[in-house]
XYZ file of N, CA and C in Angstrom:
774
model
N -84.861 -5.450 2.016
C -83.723 -4.480 2.029
C -83.632 -3.693 3.320
N -84.879 -3.406 3.932
C -84.801 -2.423 5.038
C -84.076 -3.171 6.000
N -84.493 -4.417 6.246
C -83.604 -5.223 7.343
C -82.190 -5.112 7.047
N -81.693 -5.139 5.903
C -80.365 -5.084 5.508
C -79.632 -3.808 5.801
N -80.527 -2.880 5.547
C -79.926 -1.775 5.969
C -79.860 -1.426 7.383
N -80.561 -1.755 8.228
C -80.586 -1.923 9.369
C -79.541 -2.454 10.182
N -79.237 -3.442 9.410
C -78.111 -4.732 10.051
C -76.788 -3.808 9.788
N -76.447 -3.512 8.365
C -75.291 -2.851 8.234
C -74.862 -1.622 8.703
N -76.085 -0.767 9.090
C -75.850 0.684 9.941
C -75.398 0.158 11.294
N -75.684 -0.919 11.913
C -75.589 -1.224 13.122
C -74.144 -1.723 13.324
N -73.756 -2.366 12.119
C -72.456 -3.194 12.001
C -71.635 -1.871 11.979
N -71.768 -0.866 11.455
C -70.693 0.016 11.010
C -70.582 0.506 12.484
N -71.621 1.037 13.462
C -71.628 1.453 14.532
C -70.634 0.644 15.714
N -70.830 -0.521 15.406
C -70.141 -1.298 16.148
C -68.620 -1.780 16.245
N -68.088 -1.639 14.694
C -66.735 -1.667 14.057
C -65.883 -0.366 13.799
N -66.655 0.510 13.551
C -65.805 1.582 13.134
C -64.638 2.310 13.780
N -64.541 1.745 14.886
C -63.226 2.037 15.697
C -62.557 0.999 16.413
N -62.731 -0.075 15.639
C -62.367 -1.297 16.166
C -60.915 -1.852 15.054
N -60.385 -3.047 15.649
C -59.222 -3.467 14.749
C -60.024 -4.489 13.375
N -61.453 -4.585 13.639
C -62.039 -5.277 12.711
C -62.533 -4.565 11.510
N -62.375 -3.189 11.571
C -62.903 -2.331 10.533
C -62.740 -2.480 9.260
N -61.435 -2.860 8.852
C -61.280 -3.420 7.256
C -62.103 -4.215 6.826
N -62.384 -5.475 7.726
C -63.336 -6.379 7.168
C -64.618 -6.085 7.194
N -65.063 -5.362 8.140
C -66.657 -4.986 8.361
C -66.571 -3.659 7.356
N -65.863 -3.050 6.948
C -65.905 -1.982 5.963
C -66.192 -2.834 4.527
N -65.468 -3.404 4.498
C -65.515 -4.492 2.872
C -66.837 -5.056 2.929
N -67.453 -5.551 3.874
C -68.415 -6.483 4.044
C -69.778 -5.443 3.779
N -69.756 -4.154 4.591
C -70.948 -3.429 4.788
C -71.191 -2.970 2.947
N -69.783 -2.206 2.309
C -69.864 -1.792 1.131
C -70.366 -2.560 0.189
N -70.129 -4.038 0.368
C -70.698 -5.080 -0.614
C -72.189 -5.264 -0.502
N -72.629 -5.134 0.619
C -73.986 -5.333 0.869
C -74.688 -4.135 0.545
N -74.195 -2.866 0.759
C -74.673 -1.562 0.145
C -75.021 -1.890 -1.230
N -73.971 -2.108 -1.998
C -74.131 -2.221 -3.483
C -75.061 -2.946 -3.578
N -75.348 -4.287 -2.818
C -76.299 -5.201 -3.261
C -77.671 -4.514 -3.160
N -77.860 -3.842 -2.015
C -79.068 -3.361 -1.979
C -79.411 -2.377 -2.780
N -78.576 -1.541 -3.598
C -78.677 -0.601 -4.478
C -79.171 -1.449 -6.008
N -78.559 -2.546 -6.106
C -78.981 -3.292 -7.282
C -80.216 -3.922 -6.986
N -80.591 -4.297 -5.937
C -82.086 -4.799 -5.615
C -83.141 -3.768 -5.757
N -82.754 -2.365 -5.404
C -83.464 -1.300 -5.572
C -83.931 -1.270 -6.987
N -82.954 -1.351 -7.982
C -83.251 -0.956 -9.424
C -83.965 -2.526 -9.958
N -83.916 -3.621 -9.634
C -83.987 -4.770 -9.877
C -85.887 -4.859 -9.596
N -86.043 -4.434 -8.374
C -87.347 -4.378 -7.888
C -88.200 -3.317 -7.969
N -87.458 -2.179 -8.535
C -88.150 -1.102 -9.117
C -88.742 -0.512 -7.747
N -87.834 -0.371 -6.784
C -88.516 0.219 -5.566
C -89.105 1.713 -5.620
N -90.158 2.012 -5.076
C -90.726 3.398 -5.390
C -89.729 4.225 -4.532
N -90.035 5.687 -4.849
C -89.242 6.963 -4.563
C -89.290 7.039 -2.974
N -90.297 6.637 -2.211
C -90.131 6.790 -0.872
C -89.318 5.960 -0.150
N -89.415 4.737 -0.327
C -88.408 3.691 -0.111
C -87.048 3.696 -0.507
N -86.674 4.309 -1.470
C -85.411 4.617 -2.059
C -84.693 5.814 -1.420
N -85.453 6.590 -1.132
C -84.954 7.782 -0.240
C -84.640 7.219 1.124
N -85.590 6.435 1.622
C -85.231 5.986 3.110
C -84.234 5.060 3.104
N -83.672 4.498 2.307
C -82.501 3.433 2.036
C -81.180 4.322 1.878
N -81.219 5.286 0.813
C -80.213 6.087 0.289
C -80.007 7.079 1.404
N -80.716 7.369 2.234
C -80.289 8.734 3.412
C -80.000 8.039 4.583
N -79.851 6.664 4.408
C -79.407 5.938 5.498
C -77.580 5.454 4.993
N -77.816 5.187 3.516
C -76.403 4.837 3.170
C -75.306 6.286 3.101
N -75.860 7.408 2.727
C -75.047 8.406 2.557
C -74.007 8.541 3.699
N -74.918 8.810 5.034
C -73.717 9.054 6.417
C -72.861 7.950 6.231
N -73.089 6.750 6.193
C -72.072 5.750 6.296
C -70.741 6.079 5.244
N -71.230 6.440 3.726
C -70.337 6.469 2.841
C -69.266 7.890 3.276
N -70.137 8.695 3.997
C -69.181 9.942 4.216
C -68.266 9.564 5.523
N -68.807 9.188 6.551
C -67.927 8.731 7.674
C -67.254 7.775 7.519
N -67.361 6.715 6.924
C -66.526 5.801 6.595
C -65.485 6.261 5.628
N -65.456 7.201 4.786
C -64.477 7.737 3.665
C -63.483 8.396 4.931
N -64.234 9.136 5.694
C -63.171 9.990 6.653
C -62.455 8.797 7.574
N -63.164 7.761 8.027
C -62.479 6.735 9.055
C -61.063 6.219 8.056
N -61.392 5.999 6.868
C -60.496 4.983 6.196
C -59.495 6.072 5.843
N -59.410 7.173 5.447
C -58.687 8.235 5.060
C -57.669 8.502 6.538
N -58.285 8.526 7.514
C -57.352 8.923 8.811
C -57.070 7.722 9.389
N -57.355 6.850 9.414
C -56.667 5.574 10.463
C -56.496 4.331 9.581
N -56.594 4.479 8.280
C -55.954 3.596 7.340
C -56.765 2.275 7.475
N -56.986 1.552 6.072
C -57.864 0.423 5.917
C -57.554 -0.164 4.563
N -57.086 -1.175 4.554
C -56.350 -1.953 3.297
C -57.291 -2.345 2.301
N -58.527 -2.365 2.956
C -59.751 -2.993 2.016
C -60.350 -1.631 1.104
N -59.732 -0.417 1.550
C -60.649 0.831 0.991
C -59.746 1.052 -0.134
N -60.522 1.600 -1.342
C -60.090 1.754 -2.574
C -60.808 3.395 -2.741
N -59.903 4.361 -2.726
C -60.600 5.851 -2.637
C -61.495 6.190 -3.804
N -60.873 5.683 -5.239
C -61.786 5.862 -6.395
C -63.107 5.027 -6.331
N -63.148 3.868 -5.833
C -64.170 2.883 -5.933
C -65.098 3.461 -4.789
N -64.507 3.994 -3.699
C -65.459 4.659 -2.680
C -66.250 5.720 -3.191
N -65.525 6.723 -4.007
C -65.748 7.828 -4.317
C -67.148 7.528 -5.419
N -66.943 6.699 -6.457
C -67.940 6.379 -7.296
C -69.130 5.822 -6.767
N -69.112 4.944 -5.621
C -70.048 4.667 -4.898
C -70.746 5.698 -4.430
N -70.070 6.494 -3.298
C -70.825 7.777 -2.818
C -71.720 8.540 -3.890
N -70.827 8.710 -4.984
C -71.311 9.528 -6.177
C -72.760 8.983 -6.681
N -72.557 7.593 -6.784
C -73.917 6.747 -7.409
C -75.281 7.026 -6.275
N -74.561 6.990 -4.773
C -75.860 7.178 -3.805
C -76.350 8.622 -3.833
N -75.390 9.468 -4.052
C -76.137 10.942 -4.165
C -76.840 11.176 -5.567
N -76.502 10.734 -6.752
C -77.111 11.002 -7.812
C -78.602 10.228 -8.071
N -78.510 8.882 -7.330
C -79.924 8.376 -7.036
C -80.928 9.076 -6.170
N -80.145 9.459 -5.060
C -80.740 10.424 -3.906
C -81.368 11.783 -4.688
N -80.700 12.269 -5.383
C -81.091 13.502 -6.012
C -82.323 13.421 -6.753
N -82.803 12.328 -7.376
C -83.846 12.192 -8.253
C -84.951 11.869 -7.647
N -84.856 11.408 -6.317
C -86.184 11.088 -5.649
C -86.157 11.953 -4.235
N -85.371 12.827 -3.951
C -85.368 13.494 -2.736
C -86.526 14.764 -2.769
N -86.893 15.056 -1.830
C -87.997 16.457 -1.656
C -87.388 17.531 -1.084
N -85.991 17.463 -0.730
C -85.116 18.249 0.096
C -85.321 18.667 1.307
N -86.209 17.881 2.119
C -86.504 18.019 3.540
C -85.455 17.985 4.275
N -84.656 16.560 4.082
C -83.458 16.321 4.935
C -82.147 17.229 4.606
N -82.211 18.247 5.331
C -81.172 19.207 5.458
C -79.553 19.165 5.586
N -79.383 18.090 6.382
C -78.168 17.407 6.615
C -77.698 16.768 5.468
N -78.580 15.851 4.751
C -78.063 15.139 3.783
C -77.776 16.339 2.323
N -78.854 16.929 2.388
C -78.747 18.167 1.242
C -77.291 18.946 1.488
N -77.121 19.238 2.632
C -76.176 20.248 2.887
C -74.566 19.249 2.414
N -74.569 18.137 2.859
C -73.775 16.988 2.409
C -73.481 16.789 1.013
N -74.555 16.865 0.229
C -74.488 17.020 -1.133
C -73.774 17.955 -1.981
N -74.107 19.452 -1.315
C -73.321 20.393 -1.793
C -72.105 20.331 -1.277
N -71.793 19.802 -0.451
C -70.067 19.923 0.226
C -69.397 18.769 -0.680
N -70.166 17.900 -1.055
C -69.497 16.632 -1.511
C -69.199 17.156 -3.136
N -70.050 18.077 -3.528
C -70.029 18.581 -4.846
C -69.368 19.789 -5.174
N -68.639 20.328 -4.234
C -68.508 21.867 -4.078
C -67.373 22.160 -5.318
N -66.544 21.056 -5.584
C -65.808 21.299 -6.723
C -66.221 21.511 -7.891
N -67.680 21.299 -8.189
C -68.397 21.202 -9.348
C -68.868 22.601 -9.628
N -68.746 23.180 -11.011
C -68.860 24.474 -11.608
C -70.048 24.861 -11.005
N -71.363 24.098 -10.796
C -72.669 24.403 -10.423
C -73.195 24.636 -9.376
N -71.982 24.130 -8.497
C -72.461 24.014 -6.823
C -72.962 25.400 -6.421
N -72.492 26.389 -6.509
C -72.758 27.664 -5.772
C -74.432 27.830 -6.642
N -74.454 27.775 -7.939
C -75.791 28.197 -8.495
C -76.890 27.452 -8.169
N -76.618 25.944 -7.837
C -77.500 24.911 -7.377
C -77.919 25.352 -6.118
N -76.832 25.762 -5.324
C -77.131 25.907 -3.680
C -78.171 27.063 -3.964
N -78.351 28.122 -4.486
C -79.209 28.876 -4.327
C -80.570 28.503 -4.876
N -80.547 27.604 -5.477
C -82.077 26.800 -5.942
C -82.718 26.391 -4.821
N -81.778 25.630 -3.743
C -82.358 25.125 -2.668
C -82.186 26.172 -1.539
N -81.861 27.394 -1.558
C -81.716 28.720 -0.398
C -83.167 28.152 0.599
N -84.169 28.303 -0.050
C -85.635 27.876 1.192
C -85.287 26.791 1.697
N -84.400 25.627 1.466
C -84.614 24.697 2.058
C -83.688 24.573 3.353
N -82.773 25.501 3.388
C -81.966 25.697 4.791
C -82.211 26.902 5.464
N -81.942 26.852 6.858
C -82.194 27.950 7.877
C -80.828 28.757 7.323
N -81.336 29.904 7.292
C -80.469 31.283 6.797
C -79.097 31.117 7.068
N -78.776 30.624 8.656
C -77.144 30.500 9.095
C -76.633 29.370 8.190
N -77.192 28.082 8.275
C -76.650 27.005 7.407
C -76.360 27.516 5.816
N -77.157 28.118 5.416
C -77.180 28.434 4.003
C -75.855 29.473 3.762
N -75.870 30.262 4.445
C -74.562 31.162 4.626
C -73.238 30.522 4.796
N -73.376 29.687 5.795
C -72.215 28.718 5.933
C -71.912 27.663 4.741
N -72.673 27.260 4.122
C -72.321 26.452 2.984
C -71.713 27.496 1.894
N -72.511 28.333 1.581
C -71.757 29.321 0.395
C -70.760 29.849 0.801
N -70.367 30.212 1.831
C -68.965 30.615 2.205
C -68.200 29.642 2.109
N -68.707 28.413 2.620
C -67.472 27.267 2.623
C -66.964 26.958 1.284
N -68.066 26.970 0.243
C -67.846 26.710 -0.878
C -66.827 27.267 -1.516
N -67.252 28.721 -1.738
C -66.893 30.079 -1.987
C -65.172 29.969 -1.481
N -64.980 29.531 -0.444
C -63.416 29.522 0.183
C -62.744 28.482 -0.405
N -63.588 27.188 -0.738
C -62.826 26.031 -1.168
C -62.482 26.598 -2.797
N -63.402 27.099 -3.614
C -63.068 27.288 -4.783
C -62.121 28.590 -5.037
N -61.934 29.225 -4.014
C -60.853 30.365 -4.169
C -59.560 30.153 -3.238
N -59.554 28.624 -2.930
C -58.073 27.996 -2.224
C -58.099 28.964 -0.987
N -59.017 29.498 -0.189
C -58.865 30.460 0.880
C -58.889 29.541 2.328
N -57.602 28.947 2.535
C -57.613 28.120 3.463
C -57.757 28.323 4.812
N -57.522 29.621 5.010
C -57.797 30.445 6.386
C -59.203 30.365 6.533
N -59.996 30.939 5.752
C -61.520 31.275 5.809
C -62.064 29.728 5.755
N -61.563 28.796 4.822
C -62.341 27.691 4.913
C -62.185 27.216 6.274
N -61.306 26.919 6.776
C -61.290 26.268 8.257
C -61.918 26.917 9.378
N -61.946 28.307 9.300
C -62.780 29.148 9.971
C -64.210 28.655 9.992
N -64.811 28.845 8.600
C -66.247 28.418 8.409
C -66.514 26.903 9.012
N -65.456 26.123 8.337
C -65.980 24.709 8.897
C -65.772 24.215 10.176
N -65.363 25.179 11.004
C -65.363 24.987 12.637
C -66.543 25.401 13.164
N -67.299 26.315 12.364
C -68.579 26.870 12.771
C -69.674 26.067 12.509
N -69.612 24.788 11.648
C -70.524 24.126 11.298
C -71.114 23.140 12.352
N -72.414 23.302 12.455
C -73.167 22.365 13.473
C -73.397 21.042 12.937
N -73.230 19.959 13.555
C -73.397 18.408 13.192
C -72.158 18.004 12.996
N -71.953 16.785 13.415
C -70.556 16.234 13.013
C -70.442 15.561 11.569
N -71.446 15.020 10.954
C -71.457 14.775 9.621
C -71.136 15.664 8.578
N -71.829 16.779 8.856
C -71.183 17.956 8.167
C -69.943 18.421 8.148
N -69.267 18.355 9.351
C -67.930 18.492 9.412
C -66.984 17.306 8.663
N -67.510 16.200 9.076
C -66.952 14.928 8.029
C -66.724 15.574 6.284
N -68.031 15.863 6.239
C -68.173 16.220 4.589
C -67.295 17.207 4.351
N -67.241 18.147 5.085
C -66.144 19.332 4.877
C -64.672 19.000 5.112
N -64.405 18.208 5.919
C -62.865 17.561 6.091
C -62.770 16.804 4.856
N -63.339 16.167 4.358
C -63.227 15.478 3.221
C -62.869 16.428 2.000
N -62.858 17.493 2.052
C -62.530 18.553 0.706
C -61.153 18.974 1.290
N -60.545 18.804 2.227
C -59.467 19.180 2.514
C -58.284 18.938 1.694
N -58.308 17.362 1.522
C -57.348 16.648 0.514
C -57.300 17.529 -0.837
N -58.128 18.091 -1.194
C -58.500 18.725 -2.911
C -57.886 20.067 -2.638
N -58.376 20.534 -1.355
C -58.074 21.927 -1.111
C -56.625 22.293 -1.396
N -55.820 21.257 -0.267
C -54.381 21.357 -0.281
C -53.927 21.149 -1.535
N -54.176 20.029 -2.550
C -54.034 20.143 -3.684
C -54.117 21.417 -4.561
N -54.929 22.033 -4.723
C -55.352 23.340 -5.530
C -54.324 24.319 -5.174
N -54.054 24.472 -3.663
C -53.280 25.517 -3.334
C -51.899 25.163 -3.705
N -51.396 24.070 -3.817
C -50.112 23.699 -3.907
C -50.033 23.885 -5.836
N -51.072 23.547 -6.343
C -51.171 23.849 -7.856
C -51.074 25.236 -8.336
N -51.546 25.986 -7.332
C -51.625 27.431 -7.451
C -50.099 28.047 -7.628
N -49.439 27.702 -6.342
C -48.050 28.004 -5.909
C -47.189 27.798 -7.182
N -47.365 26.334 -7.657
C -46.513 25.936 -8.699
C -46.732 27.047 -10.206
N -48.046 27.086 -10.503
C -48.246 28.097 -11.584
C -47.657 29.787 -11.174
N -47.940 30.312 -10.058
C -47.438 31.383 -9.743
C -45.805 31.577 -9.617
N -45.312 30.761 -9.074
C -43.659 30.774 -8.945
C -42.972 29.811 -9.691
N -42.703 30.124 -11.063
C -41.760 29.477 -11.879
C -40.324 29.691 -12.134
N -40.048 30.545 -11.189
C -38.662 30.772 -11.680
C -37.394 29.630 -11.226
N -36.629 29.599 -12.153
C -35.466 28.497 -12.120
C -34.884 28.594 -10.587
N -34.774 27.597 -9.914
C -34.138 27.412 -8.649
C -34.841 28.061 -7.356
N -36.113 28.491 -7.824
C -37.063 29.238 -6.539
C -37.424 27.985 -5.693
N -37.275 28.145 -4.636
C -37.601 26.895 -3.651
C -38.556 27.403 -2.679
N -39.773 26.718 -2.657
C -40.928 27.076 -1.730
C -40.318 26.271 -0.497
N -40.227 26.967 0.932
C -39.695 26.324 2.061
C -40.460 25.531 2.427
N -40.398 24.168 3.274
C -41.176 23.264 3.930
C -41.956 23.852 5.220
N -41.238 24.678 5.719
C -41.999 25.287 7.011
C -43.051 25.914 6.388
N -43.097 26.864 5.441
C -44.187 27.514 4.884
C -45.382 26.753 4.536
N -44.695 25.791 3.694
C -45.915 24.761 3.255
C -46.445 23.997 4.796
N -45.786 23.913 5.481
C -46.724 22.870 6.512
C -47.526 23.781 7.441
N -47.054 25.007 7.377
C -48.067 26.238 8.054
C -49.345 26.331 7.377
N -48.961 26.478 5.891
C -50.258 26.735 5.028
C -50.929 25.572 5.008
N -50.612 24.470 4.574
C -51.338 23.263 4.108
C -51.699 22.309 5.429
N -51.203 22.811 6.662
C -51.733 21.738 7.945
C -51.396 20.424 7.458
N -50.079 20.209 7.300
C -49.316 18.924 6.995
C -48.402 18.653 7.716
N -47.923 17.610 8.212
C -46.682 17.306 8.964
C -45.579 17.063 8.116
N -44.383 16.958 8.059
C -43.228 17.168 7.231
C -43.564 15.680 6.529
N -43.641 14.587 7.412
C -43.702 13.087 6.559
C -44.604 13.252 5.400
N -45.639 13.613 5.823
C -46.820 13.804 4.901
C -46.802 14.572 3.591
N -45.958 15.498 4.113
C -45.951 16.811 2.837
C -44.908 16.128 1.880
N -43.980 15.425 2.392
C -42.832 15.118 1.635
C -43.358 13.765 0.687
N -44.167 12.946 1.230
C -44.860 11.901 0.697
C -45.666 12.298 -0.697
N -46.519 13.613 -0.353
C -47.549 13.848 -1.240
C -46.603 14.804 -2.471
N -45.402 15.462 -1.966
C -44.757 15.860 -3.171
C -43.964 14.942 -4.049
N -43.637 13.724 -3.626
C -42.975 12.700 -3.952
C -43.779 12.144 -4.811
N -45.053 11.844 -4.577
C -45.895 11.390 -5.450
C -46.495 12.462 -6.720
N -46.189 13.616 -6.451
C -46.438 14.333 -7.702
C -44.971 14.748 -8.739
N -44.210 13.972 -8.223
C -42.733 14.005 -8.940
C -42.211 15.540 -8.740
N -42.170 16.012 -7.364
C -41.696 17.440 -7.154
C -40.415 17.380 -6.539
N -39.560 18.053 -7.478
C -38.011 17.988 -6.738
C -37.943 18.553 -5.554
N -37.183 18.305 -4.372
C -36.805 18.465 -3.197
C -35.470 18.843 -3.007
N -35.419 19.995 -2.081
C -33.915 20.157 -1.324
C -34.045 19.841 0.051
N -33.144 20.354 0.970
C -33.267 19.748 2.165
C -34.306 20.848 3.096
N -34.540 21.994 2.411
C -35.406 22.768 3.009
C -36.595 23.398 2.419
N -36.727 22.705 1.033
C -37.914 23.032 0.638
C -38.136 22.033 -0.699
N -39.235 22.582 -1.573
C -39.540 21.943 -3.101
C -39.222 23.060 -3.946
N -38.945 22.549 -5.099
C -38.704 23.211 -6.226
C -39.926 23.390 -7.193
N -40.100 24.892 -7.807
C -41.364 25.221 -8.474
C -40.889 25.158 -9.905
N -39.667 25.071 -10.336
C -39.380 25.246 -11.664
C -39.602 23.772 -12.349
N -40.150 24.022 -13.597
C -40.359 22.484 -14.295
C -41.764 22.108 -13.908
N -42.356 22.570 -13.057
C -43.882 22.021 -12.958
C -44.519 22.502 -13.686
N -45.697 21.649 -14.476
C -46.629 21.939 -15.418
C -47.844 21.144 -15.114
N -48.744 21.207 -15.966
C -50.203 20.463 -15.869
C -50.049 19.445 -15.708
N -49.002 18.663 -16.765
C -49.090 17.155 -17.064
C -48.276 16.630 -15.864
N -47.581 17.157 -15.029
C -46.922 16.578 -13.812
C -47.782 16.633 -12.631
N -49.065 17.483 -12.767
C -49.961 17.812 -11.429
C -50.745 16.694 -11.821
N -50.453 15.673 -10.854
C -51.329 14.389 -11.200
C -52.867 14.354 -10.670
N -53.654 13.298 -11.013
C -54.992 13.720 -10.412
C -54.958 13.401 -8.707
N -55.783 14.205 -8.049
C -55.436 14.042 -6.698
C -55.808 12.777 -5.763
N -56.585 12.003 -6.904
C -57.494 10.569 -6.095
C -55.974 9.884 -6.150
N -54.847 10.337 -6.807
C -53.688 9.103 -7.074
C -52.658 9.633 -5.765
N -53.005 10.681 -5.032
C -52.040 11.330 -4.095
C -52.674 11.108 -2.814
N -52.004 11.306 -1.702
C -52.366 11.252 -0.127
C -52.273 12.422 0.453
N -53.344 13.226 0.135
C -53.423 14.603 0.954
C -53.943 14.536 2.063
N -53.983 13.418 2.717
C -54.307 13.399 3.779
C -55.708 14.347 4.439
N -56.777 13.678 4.671
C -57.741 14.449 5.354
C -57.243 14.468 6.603
N -57.727 15.744 7.167
C -57.279 16.354 8.934
C -58.399 15.604 9.535
N -57.669 15.231 10.713
C -58.644 14.453 11.788
C -59.425 15.288 12.460
N -60.525 15.120 12.777
C -61.457 16.328 13.191
C -61.192 16.769 14.574
N -60.432 16.052 15.494
C -59.738 16.458 16.694
C -58.886 17.364 16.607
N -58.165 17.628 15.381
C -56.909 18.277 14.833
C -57.521 19.762 14.382
N -59.026 20.089 14.244
C -59.449 21.217 13.665
C -59.297 21.988 14.516
N -59.815 21.637 15.991
C -59.646 22.826 17.011
C -58.386 23.434 17.282
N -57.226 22.449 16.992
C -55.920 22.979 17.053
C -55.489 24.038 15.994
N -56.098 23.873 14.608
C -55.746 24.588 13.545
C -56.539 25.948 13.897
N -57.708 26.080 14.654
C -58.440 27.140 14.755
C -57.676 27.946 15.840
N -57.325 27.242 16.935
C -56.206 28.002 17.926
C -55.242 28.453 17.186
N -54.368 28.092 16.083
C -53.229 28.731 15.335
C -53.898 29.695 14.767
N -55.158 29.886 14.242
C -55.684 30.790 13.358
C -55.964 31.811 13.904
N -56.620 31.790 15.457
C -56.869 32.928 16.128
C -55.933 34.148 16.313
């Protein structure tokens, strides 16, 4: 299993930015699934499981970012989410909490859970003071749909993997913000201008219209209609394409916010 882990992680490093990425991604995901099955069948001890899972989790986070930003026809968002969730659940059972990066990614990945802040405080001593504050403020900004504060804190995070994990929440954050707008502004005929939504959600026009269309939101030439929007029409974010922000674009956003 360890040999398989080393092989697939090297394969990821070799192909993650090449045209062969879709094939490599499909193969790696299949092999990692097999490794997790072997862990159960062989009743692997906690130390070995922890070693394997802490190698898998960075792959799942970075590969999701790669697939969302560059496209990958072998990628299934829902399946990838379930596999990442499985890794984190198994990791949580055997972790000693010493790997600060994986622990931080765990809380970012579960930021939408109602228990995330409470449990973060349980692990406060596992983090340096600055990282703990950043994680707490980032999760709170996400929960309050404060997009400006979210991006500012995200830009201050150290470590590329943490930035990837934080950027993956952007799609849900955008979805939440728009849902709040639809709940707050239900006047008949009221239109939210595209220019305003582009500025707030940090989306280009094409992506914005695609997402609104997937949510069955009526649109005019200048914006989208808020009337008639209700909870039943706000579909699961996993079924829409709220476009994860590319990490190179984060600095551009920060320049706009300053």
